[in-house]
XYZ file of C-alpha atoms in Angstrom:
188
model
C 0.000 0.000 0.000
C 1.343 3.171 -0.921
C 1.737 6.409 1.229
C -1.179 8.254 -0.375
C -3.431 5.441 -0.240
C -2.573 5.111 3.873
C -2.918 8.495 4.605
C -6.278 8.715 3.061
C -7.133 5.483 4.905
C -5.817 6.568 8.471
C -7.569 9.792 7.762
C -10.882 8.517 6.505
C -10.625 6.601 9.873
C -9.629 9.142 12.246
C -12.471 10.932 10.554
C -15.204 7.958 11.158
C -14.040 7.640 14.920
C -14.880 11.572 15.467
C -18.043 10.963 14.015
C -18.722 7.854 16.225
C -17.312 10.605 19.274
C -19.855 12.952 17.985
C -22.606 10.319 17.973
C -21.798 8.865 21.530
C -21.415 12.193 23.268
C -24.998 13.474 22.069
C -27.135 10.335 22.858
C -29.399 9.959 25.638
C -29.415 7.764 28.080
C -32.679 7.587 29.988
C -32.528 6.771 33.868
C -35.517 4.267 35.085
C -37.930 6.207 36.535
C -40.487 4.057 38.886
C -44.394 5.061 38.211
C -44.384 6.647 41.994
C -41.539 8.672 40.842
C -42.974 9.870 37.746
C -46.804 10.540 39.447
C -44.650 12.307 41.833
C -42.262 14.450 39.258
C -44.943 15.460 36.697
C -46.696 18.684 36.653
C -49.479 17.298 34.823
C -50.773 13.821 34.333
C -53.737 13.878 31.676
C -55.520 11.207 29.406
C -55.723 12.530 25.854
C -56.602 11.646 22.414
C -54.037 12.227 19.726
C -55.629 14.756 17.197
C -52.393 14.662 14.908
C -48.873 15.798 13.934
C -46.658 17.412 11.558
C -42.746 17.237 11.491
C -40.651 20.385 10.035
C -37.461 21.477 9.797
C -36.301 23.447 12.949
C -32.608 24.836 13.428
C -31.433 22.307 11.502
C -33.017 19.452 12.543
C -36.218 17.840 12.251
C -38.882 18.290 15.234
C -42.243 16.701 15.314
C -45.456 18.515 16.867
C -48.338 16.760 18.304
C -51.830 18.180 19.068
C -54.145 16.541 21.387
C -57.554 16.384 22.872
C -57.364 16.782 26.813
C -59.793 14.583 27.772
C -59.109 14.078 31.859
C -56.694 15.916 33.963
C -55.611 13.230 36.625
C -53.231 15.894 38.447
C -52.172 19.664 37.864
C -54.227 21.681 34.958
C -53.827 21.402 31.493
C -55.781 23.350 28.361
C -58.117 21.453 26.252
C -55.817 21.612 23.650
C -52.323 19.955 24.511
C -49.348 21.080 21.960
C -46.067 18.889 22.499
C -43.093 19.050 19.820
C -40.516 16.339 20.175
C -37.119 15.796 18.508
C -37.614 13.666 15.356
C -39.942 12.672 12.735
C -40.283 12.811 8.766
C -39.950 15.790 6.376
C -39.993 14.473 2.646
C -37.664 12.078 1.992
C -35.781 12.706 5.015
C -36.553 10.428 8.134
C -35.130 11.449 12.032
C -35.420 8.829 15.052
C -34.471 9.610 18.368
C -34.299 6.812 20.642
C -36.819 6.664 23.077
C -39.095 9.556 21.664
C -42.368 8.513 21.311
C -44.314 8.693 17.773
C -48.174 9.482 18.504
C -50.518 8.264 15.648
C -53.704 10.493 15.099
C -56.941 8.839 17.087
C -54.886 7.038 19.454
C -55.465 7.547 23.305
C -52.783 7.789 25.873
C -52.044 9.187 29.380
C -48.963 11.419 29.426
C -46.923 12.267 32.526
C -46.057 15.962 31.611
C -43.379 18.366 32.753
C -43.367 21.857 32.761
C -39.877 23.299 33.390
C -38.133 26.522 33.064
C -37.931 26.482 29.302
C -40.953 27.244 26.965
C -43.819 24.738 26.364
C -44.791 21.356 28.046
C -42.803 17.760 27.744
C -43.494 14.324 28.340
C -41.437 13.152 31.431
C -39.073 10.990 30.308
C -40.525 10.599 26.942
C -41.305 6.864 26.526
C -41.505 6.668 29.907
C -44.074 9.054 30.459
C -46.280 7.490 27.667
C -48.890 5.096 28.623
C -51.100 3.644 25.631
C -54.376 2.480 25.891
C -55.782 -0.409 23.548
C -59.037 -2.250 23.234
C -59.002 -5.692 22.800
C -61.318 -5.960 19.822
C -62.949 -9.579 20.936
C -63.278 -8.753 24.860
C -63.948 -5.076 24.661
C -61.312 -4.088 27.354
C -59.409 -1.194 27.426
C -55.723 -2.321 28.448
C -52.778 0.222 29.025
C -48.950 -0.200 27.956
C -46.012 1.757 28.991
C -43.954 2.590 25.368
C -40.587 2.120 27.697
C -41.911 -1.423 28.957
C -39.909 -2.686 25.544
C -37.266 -0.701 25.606
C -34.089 -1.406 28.020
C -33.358 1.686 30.261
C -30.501 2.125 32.927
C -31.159 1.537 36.005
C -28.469 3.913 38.281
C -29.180 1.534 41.325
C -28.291 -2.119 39.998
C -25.925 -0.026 37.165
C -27.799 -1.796 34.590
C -30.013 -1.947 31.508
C -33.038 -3.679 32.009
C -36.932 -4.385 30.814
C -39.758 -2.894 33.084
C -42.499 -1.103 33.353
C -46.475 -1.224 32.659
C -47.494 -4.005 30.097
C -50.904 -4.424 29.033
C -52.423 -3.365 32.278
C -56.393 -3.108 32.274
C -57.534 0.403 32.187
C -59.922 0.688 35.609
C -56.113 -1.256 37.529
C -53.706 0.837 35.600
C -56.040 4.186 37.104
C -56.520 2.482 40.306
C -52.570 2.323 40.401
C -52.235 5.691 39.435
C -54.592 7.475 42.162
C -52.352 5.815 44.997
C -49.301 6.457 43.531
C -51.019 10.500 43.676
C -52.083 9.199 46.965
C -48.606 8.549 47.984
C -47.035 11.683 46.257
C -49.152 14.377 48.625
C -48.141 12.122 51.888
């Protein structure tokens, strides 16, 4: 191999591992909140229906807003109208995925665990974490509720760990009986 060819190589690779650098020191890593902790650390817990969203460019990257229907405020206040805009999403041809972020589809109902901080607008704690979505089973009629961060592995600071948890296909009148003590417990 001749000396051009190796110093392209060696700096095509020095290159990739900066990139690699780049991608490791901007990724999230999500710490394991338990469903006391995040009844306790939301502003606003609310059930809503998804009414739709639209992705556009922002500073560069692509940001995806979602408008929903507030249908029941569980704890704090929240407008009728819910606006959240999350990192990610699709404009054109060109697609953005952010780990964890959770992609609302219009019609669907959920309960989000929100969190108003010092910055502008409204979040969803922890993002997956604070998304619960309810199903109905088509043949038994029963609303059943799923945590989006049930599938997805999350650290957990205590055991220094990634593992599985969270609220799997819980039935809607236990997964709001769960959710009024853990309020219960939170104003203790």
């Amino acid at each position: 191999m001749g000396y051009r060819l190796r110093r392209k190589l060696l700096w095509t690779l020095f290159f990739i591992g900066l990139t690699v650098l780049a991608a490791a020191a901007s990724a999230t890593t999500l710490v394991r909140l338990s469903f006391d902790d995040l009844a306790e650390k939301a502003t606003a817990i609310t059930r809503a229906r998804c009414v739709g969203s639209v992705s556009v460019w922002r500073n560069g990257e692509i940001w995806t807003g979602t408008e929903f229907e507030v249908l029941e405020v569980s704890k704090g206040t929240a407008a009728r109208v819910l606006y959240i805009s999350l990192p990610g999403g699709r404009v054109d041809h060109v697609q953005s995925h952010v780990d964890s972020v959770p992609v609302f589809r219009a019609g669907e109902e959920v309960y989000l665990f929100l969190w108003s901080g010092r910055g502008p607008g409204t979040n969803i704690l922890g993002w997956a974490q604070g998304t619960f979505r309810i199903t109905r089973n088509v043949n038994s009629g029963v609303d059943r509720v799923t945590q989006d961060s049930a599938a997805t592995p999350i650290f957990d600071s205590t055991t220094r760990e990634f593992r599985h948890g969270g609220v799997r296909n819980l039935p809607l009148a236990a997964f709001q009986l769960r959710l009024k003590q853990a309020l219960d417990r939170a104003n203790r």
